[in-house]
Tab-separated table of C-alpha atoms and ligand atoms in Angstrom:
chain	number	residue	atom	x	y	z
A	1	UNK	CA	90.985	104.002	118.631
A	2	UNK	CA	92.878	103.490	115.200
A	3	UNK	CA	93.655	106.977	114.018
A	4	UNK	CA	93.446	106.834	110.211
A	5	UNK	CA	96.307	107.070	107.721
A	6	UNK	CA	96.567	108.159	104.157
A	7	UNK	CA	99.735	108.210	102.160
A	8	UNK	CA	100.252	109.480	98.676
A	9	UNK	CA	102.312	106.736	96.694
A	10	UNK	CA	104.777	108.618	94.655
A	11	UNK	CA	105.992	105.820	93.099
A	12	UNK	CA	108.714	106.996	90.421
A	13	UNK	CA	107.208	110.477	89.613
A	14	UNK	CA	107.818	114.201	91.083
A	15	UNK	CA	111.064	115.996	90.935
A	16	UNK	CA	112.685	116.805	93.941
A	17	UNK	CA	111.821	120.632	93.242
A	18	UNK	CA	108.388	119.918	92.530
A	19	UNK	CA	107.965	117.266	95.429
A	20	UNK	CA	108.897	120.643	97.980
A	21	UNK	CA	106.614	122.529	96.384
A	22	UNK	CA	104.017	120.433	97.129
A	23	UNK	CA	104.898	119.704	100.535
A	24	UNK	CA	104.976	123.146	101.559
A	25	UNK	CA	101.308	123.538	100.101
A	26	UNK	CA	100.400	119.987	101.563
A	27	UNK	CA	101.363	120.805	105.035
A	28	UNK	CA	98.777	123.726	105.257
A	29	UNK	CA	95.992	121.431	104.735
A	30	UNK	CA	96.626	118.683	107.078
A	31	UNK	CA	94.320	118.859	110.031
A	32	UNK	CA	94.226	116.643	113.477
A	33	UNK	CA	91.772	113.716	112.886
A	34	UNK	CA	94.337	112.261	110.230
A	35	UNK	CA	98.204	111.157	109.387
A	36	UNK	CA	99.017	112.169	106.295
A	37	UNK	CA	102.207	110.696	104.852
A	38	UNK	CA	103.850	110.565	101.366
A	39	UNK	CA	106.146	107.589	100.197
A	40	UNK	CA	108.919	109.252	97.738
A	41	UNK	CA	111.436	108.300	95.756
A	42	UNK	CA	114.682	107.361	98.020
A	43	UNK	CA	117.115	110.472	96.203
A	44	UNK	CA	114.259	112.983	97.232
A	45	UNK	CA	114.163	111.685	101.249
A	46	UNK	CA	116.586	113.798	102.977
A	47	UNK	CA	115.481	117.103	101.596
A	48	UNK	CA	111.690	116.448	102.066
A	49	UNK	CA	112.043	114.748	105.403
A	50	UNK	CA	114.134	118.106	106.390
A	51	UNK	CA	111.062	120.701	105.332
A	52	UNK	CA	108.496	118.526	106.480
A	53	UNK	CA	106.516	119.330	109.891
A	54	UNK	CA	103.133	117.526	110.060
A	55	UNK	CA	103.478	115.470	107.378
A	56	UNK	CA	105.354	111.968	107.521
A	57	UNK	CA	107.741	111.355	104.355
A	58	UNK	CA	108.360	108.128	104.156
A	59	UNK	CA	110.444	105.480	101.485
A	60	UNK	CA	109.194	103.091	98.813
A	61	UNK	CA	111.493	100.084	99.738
A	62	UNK	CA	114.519	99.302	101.338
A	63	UNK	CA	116.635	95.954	101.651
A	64	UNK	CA	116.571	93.270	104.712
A	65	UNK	CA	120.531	93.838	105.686
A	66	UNK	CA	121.747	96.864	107.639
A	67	UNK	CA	124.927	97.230	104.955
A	68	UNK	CA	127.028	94.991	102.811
A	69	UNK	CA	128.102	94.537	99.092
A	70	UNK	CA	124.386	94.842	97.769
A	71	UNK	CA	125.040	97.683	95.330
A	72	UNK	CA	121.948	99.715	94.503
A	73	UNK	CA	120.061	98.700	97.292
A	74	UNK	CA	118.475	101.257	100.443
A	75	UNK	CA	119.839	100.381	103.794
A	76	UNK	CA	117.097	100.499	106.599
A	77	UNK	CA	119.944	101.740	108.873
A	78	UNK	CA	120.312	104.878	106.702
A	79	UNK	CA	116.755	105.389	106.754
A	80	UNK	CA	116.714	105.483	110.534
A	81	UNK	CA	119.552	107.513	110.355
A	82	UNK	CA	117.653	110.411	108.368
A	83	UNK	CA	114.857	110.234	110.280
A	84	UNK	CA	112.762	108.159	107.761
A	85	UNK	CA	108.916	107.412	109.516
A	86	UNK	CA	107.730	104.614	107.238
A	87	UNK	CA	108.493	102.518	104.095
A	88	UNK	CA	106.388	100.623	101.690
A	89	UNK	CA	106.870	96.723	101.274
A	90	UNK	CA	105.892	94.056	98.755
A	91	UNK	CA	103.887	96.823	96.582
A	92	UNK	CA	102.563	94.745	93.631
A	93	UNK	CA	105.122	96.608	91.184
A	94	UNK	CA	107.656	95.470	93.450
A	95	UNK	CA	106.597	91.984	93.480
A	96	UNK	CA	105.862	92.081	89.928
A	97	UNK	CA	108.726	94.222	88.527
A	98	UNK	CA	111.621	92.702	90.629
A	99	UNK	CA	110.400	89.327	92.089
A	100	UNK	CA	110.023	90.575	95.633
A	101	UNK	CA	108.271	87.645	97.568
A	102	UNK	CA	106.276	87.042	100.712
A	103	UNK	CA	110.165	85.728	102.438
A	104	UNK	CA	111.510	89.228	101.335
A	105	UNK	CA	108.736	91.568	102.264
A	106	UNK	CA	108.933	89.873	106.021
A	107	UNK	CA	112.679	89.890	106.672
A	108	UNK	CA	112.482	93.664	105.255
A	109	UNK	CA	108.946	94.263	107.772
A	110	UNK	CA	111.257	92.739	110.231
A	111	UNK	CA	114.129	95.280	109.771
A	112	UNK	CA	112.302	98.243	109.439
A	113	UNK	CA	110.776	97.534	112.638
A	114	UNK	CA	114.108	97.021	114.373
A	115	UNK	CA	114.996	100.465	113.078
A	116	UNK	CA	111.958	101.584	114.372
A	117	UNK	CA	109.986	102.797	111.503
A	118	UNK	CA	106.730	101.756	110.277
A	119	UNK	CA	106.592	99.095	107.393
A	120	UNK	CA	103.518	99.044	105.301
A	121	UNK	CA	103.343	95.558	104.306
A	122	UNK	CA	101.128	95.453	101.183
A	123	UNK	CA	99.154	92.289	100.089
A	124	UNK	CA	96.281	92.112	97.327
A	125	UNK	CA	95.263	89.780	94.842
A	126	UNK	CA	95.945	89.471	91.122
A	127	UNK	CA	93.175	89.962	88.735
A	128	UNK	CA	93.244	86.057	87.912
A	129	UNK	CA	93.027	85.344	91.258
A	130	UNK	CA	89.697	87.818	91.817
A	131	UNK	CA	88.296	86.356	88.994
A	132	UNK	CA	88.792	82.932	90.276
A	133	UNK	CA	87.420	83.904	93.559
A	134	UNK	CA	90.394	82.899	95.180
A	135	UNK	CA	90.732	86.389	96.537
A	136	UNK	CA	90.714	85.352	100.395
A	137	UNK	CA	92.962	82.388	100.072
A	138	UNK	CA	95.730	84.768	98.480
A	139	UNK	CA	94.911	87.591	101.057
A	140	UNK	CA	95.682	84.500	103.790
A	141	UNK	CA	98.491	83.054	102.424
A	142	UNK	CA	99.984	86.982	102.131
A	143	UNK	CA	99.430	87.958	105.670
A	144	UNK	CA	100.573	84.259	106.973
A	145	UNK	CA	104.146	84.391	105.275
A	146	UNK	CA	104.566	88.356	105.213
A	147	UNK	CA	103.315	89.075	108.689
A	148	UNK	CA	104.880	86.246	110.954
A	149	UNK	CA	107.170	86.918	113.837
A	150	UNK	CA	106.485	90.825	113.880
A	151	UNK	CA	105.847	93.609	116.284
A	152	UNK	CA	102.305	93.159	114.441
A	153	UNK	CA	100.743	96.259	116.016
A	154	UNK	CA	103.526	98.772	114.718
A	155	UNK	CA	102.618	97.727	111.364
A	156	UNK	CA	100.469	99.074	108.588
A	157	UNK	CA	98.866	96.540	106.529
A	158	UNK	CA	97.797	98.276	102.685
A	159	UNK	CA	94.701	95.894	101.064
A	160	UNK	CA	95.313	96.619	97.432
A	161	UNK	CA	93.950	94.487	94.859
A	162	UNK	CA	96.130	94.380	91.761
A	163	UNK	CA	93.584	94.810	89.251
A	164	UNK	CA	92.366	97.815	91.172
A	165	UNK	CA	95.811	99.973	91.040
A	166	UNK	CA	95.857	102.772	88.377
A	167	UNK	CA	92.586	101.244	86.715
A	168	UNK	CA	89.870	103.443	87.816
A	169	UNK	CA	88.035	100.115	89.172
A	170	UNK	CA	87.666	99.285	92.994
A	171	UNK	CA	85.742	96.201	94.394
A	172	UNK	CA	82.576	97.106	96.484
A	173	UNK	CA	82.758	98.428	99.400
A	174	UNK	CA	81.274	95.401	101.071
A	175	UNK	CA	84.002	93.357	99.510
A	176	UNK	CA	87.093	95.595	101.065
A	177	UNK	CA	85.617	95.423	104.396
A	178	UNK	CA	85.229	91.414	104.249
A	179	UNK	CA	89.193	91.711	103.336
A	180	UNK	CA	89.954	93.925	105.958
A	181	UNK	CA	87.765	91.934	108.473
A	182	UNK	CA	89.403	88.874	107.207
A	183	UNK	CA	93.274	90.422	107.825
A	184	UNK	CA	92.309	91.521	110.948
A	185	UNK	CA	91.037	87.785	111.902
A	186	UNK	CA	94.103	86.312	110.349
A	187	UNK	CA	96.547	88.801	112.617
A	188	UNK	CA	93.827	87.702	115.865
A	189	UNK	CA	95.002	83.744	115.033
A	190	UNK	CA	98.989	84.718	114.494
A	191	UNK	CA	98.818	87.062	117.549
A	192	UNK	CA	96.139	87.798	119.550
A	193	UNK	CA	92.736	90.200	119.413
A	194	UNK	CA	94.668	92.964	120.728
A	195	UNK	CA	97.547	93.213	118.920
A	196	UNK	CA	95.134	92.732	115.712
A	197	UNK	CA	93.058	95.596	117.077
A	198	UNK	CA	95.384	97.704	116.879
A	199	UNK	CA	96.746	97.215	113.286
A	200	UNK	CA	95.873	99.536	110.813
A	201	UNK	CA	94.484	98.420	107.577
A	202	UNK	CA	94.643	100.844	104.680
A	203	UNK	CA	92.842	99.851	101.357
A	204	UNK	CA	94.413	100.903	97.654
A	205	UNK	CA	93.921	100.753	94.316
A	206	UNK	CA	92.174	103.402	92.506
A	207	UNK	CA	91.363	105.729	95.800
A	208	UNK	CA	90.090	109.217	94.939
A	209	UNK	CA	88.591	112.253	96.612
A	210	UNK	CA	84.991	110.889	95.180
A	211	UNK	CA	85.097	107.440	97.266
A	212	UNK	CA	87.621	108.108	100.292
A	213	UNK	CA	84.723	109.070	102.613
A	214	UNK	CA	83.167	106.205	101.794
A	215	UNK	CA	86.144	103.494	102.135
A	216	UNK	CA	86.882	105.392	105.852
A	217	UNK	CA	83.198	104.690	107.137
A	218	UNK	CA	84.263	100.889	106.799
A	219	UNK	CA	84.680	99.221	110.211
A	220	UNK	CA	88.193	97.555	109.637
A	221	UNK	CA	89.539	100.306	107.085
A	222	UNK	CA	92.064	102.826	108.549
A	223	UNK	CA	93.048	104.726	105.994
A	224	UNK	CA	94.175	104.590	101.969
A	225	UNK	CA	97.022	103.900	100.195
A	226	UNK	CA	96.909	106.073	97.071
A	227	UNK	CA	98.709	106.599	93.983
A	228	UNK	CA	97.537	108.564	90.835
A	229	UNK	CA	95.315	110.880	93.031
A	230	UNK	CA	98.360	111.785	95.108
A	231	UNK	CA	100.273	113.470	92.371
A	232	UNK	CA	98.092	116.174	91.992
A	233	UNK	CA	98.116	118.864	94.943
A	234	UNK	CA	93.900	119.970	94.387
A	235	UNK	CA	92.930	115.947	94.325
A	236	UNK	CA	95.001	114.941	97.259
A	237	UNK	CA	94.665	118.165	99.400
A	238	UNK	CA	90.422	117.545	98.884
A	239	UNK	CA	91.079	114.015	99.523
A	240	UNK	CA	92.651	114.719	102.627
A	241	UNK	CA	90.191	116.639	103.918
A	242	UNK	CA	87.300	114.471	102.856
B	1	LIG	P1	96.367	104.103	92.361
B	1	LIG	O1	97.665	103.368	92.951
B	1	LIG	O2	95.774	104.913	93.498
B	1	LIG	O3	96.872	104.954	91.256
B	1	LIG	O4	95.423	103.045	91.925
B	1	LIG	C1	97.674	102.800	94.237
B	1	LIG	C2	99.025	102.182	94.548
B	1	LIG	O5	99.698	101.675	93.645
B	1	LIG	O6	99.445	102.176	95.723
């Protein structure tokens, strides 16, 4: 059995005071059947990692080397070192905003995973692409180049279509489970059917307390990865508990 995960993208938003505030509120409403984690901001970790309890606080990015003259970049080592449970990789404004490719999002998947926290590798098509229908080859390419030569089944995978993040819009539900069928059938060829089986698959891109229940009931959909409605204590905390 997959037990499902959501986590609240930060992205560059909450103060650090703010960020505990809603923590300490967060924590109250985070039952059994769930994880609930929150990626935030890399200055904010060590306080939020030290007041949290059921919640999992995890980072945004980090770099593939343990240390080295790579000013400005997040050290996976480090992360391990404060007790860091997951971090985001190849998030579309990542990709987008500082050329982070497929090559980069596996050598960091790699190094989180010898520092033994989660990566969530995230993969999704451009709106060009989903109007082209060339949704599936993208998704295929993604998970071929990002996911090769991993401990596959101590990964999170995050669906999010590009055109879906921040816009309100979602593709049907049908469609998300064909892409999370299809990642899962991808990770069976790399690895095998167990290893796959294992993997959970989180969709994102415009997730909100009025379609979570709905994404959840999908077979090969573990969980969300979610952004705007994860700023908010009320929307996330109802979200949650959808
Ligand atoms: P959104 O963002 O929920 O605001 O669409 C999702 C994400 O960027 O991970």
């Amino acid at each position: 059995m997959r037990k499902p995960i959501i986590i609240g993208n930060w992205k560059m938003n909450m103060s650090l005071k703010g960020g505990l505030s809603f923590l300490s509120k967060l924590e109250k409403n985070v039952n059994e059947k769930i994880e609930v984690g929150i990626a935030v901001q890399s200055v904010s970790l060590v306080d939020m990692i030290s007041h949290s309890n059921n919640v999992l606080i995890g980072a945004q990015n980090c770099f593939y080397e343990d240390a080295g003259p790579y000013t400005g970049e997040i050290s996976p080592v480090l992360l391990k070192e404060i007790k860091t449970k997951f971090c985001i990789v190849g998030h579309s404004e990542r990709r987008a905003l500082f050329n982070e490719t497929n090559e980069m999002v596996n050598k960091k998947a790699c190094k989180l995973l010898d520092n033994n926290i989660t990566p969530v590798i995230c993969v999704g098509e451009m709106f060009e692409q989903h109007e082209k229908k060339q949704t599936k080859e993208t998704i295929k390419k993604q998970i071929k180049e990002c996911c090769q030569d991993l401990k596959v089944e101590n990964c999170i995978i995050a669906y999010e279509p590009v055109w879906a993040i921040g816009t309100g819009e979602t593709p049907r539900l049908d469609e998300i489970q064909a892409i999370g069928a299809l990642i899962r059938s991808e990770l069976t060829k790399m690895y095998s059917a167990k290893q796959a089986g294992q993997v959970r698959i989180q969709y994102g891109g415009s997730v909100s307390e009025e379609n979570i229940k709905q994404l959840l009931e999908l077979e090969d959909i573990d969980g969300a990865l979610v952004g705007g409605a994860s700023l908010k204590i009320k929307s996330f905390s109802k979200l949650i508990s959808a």
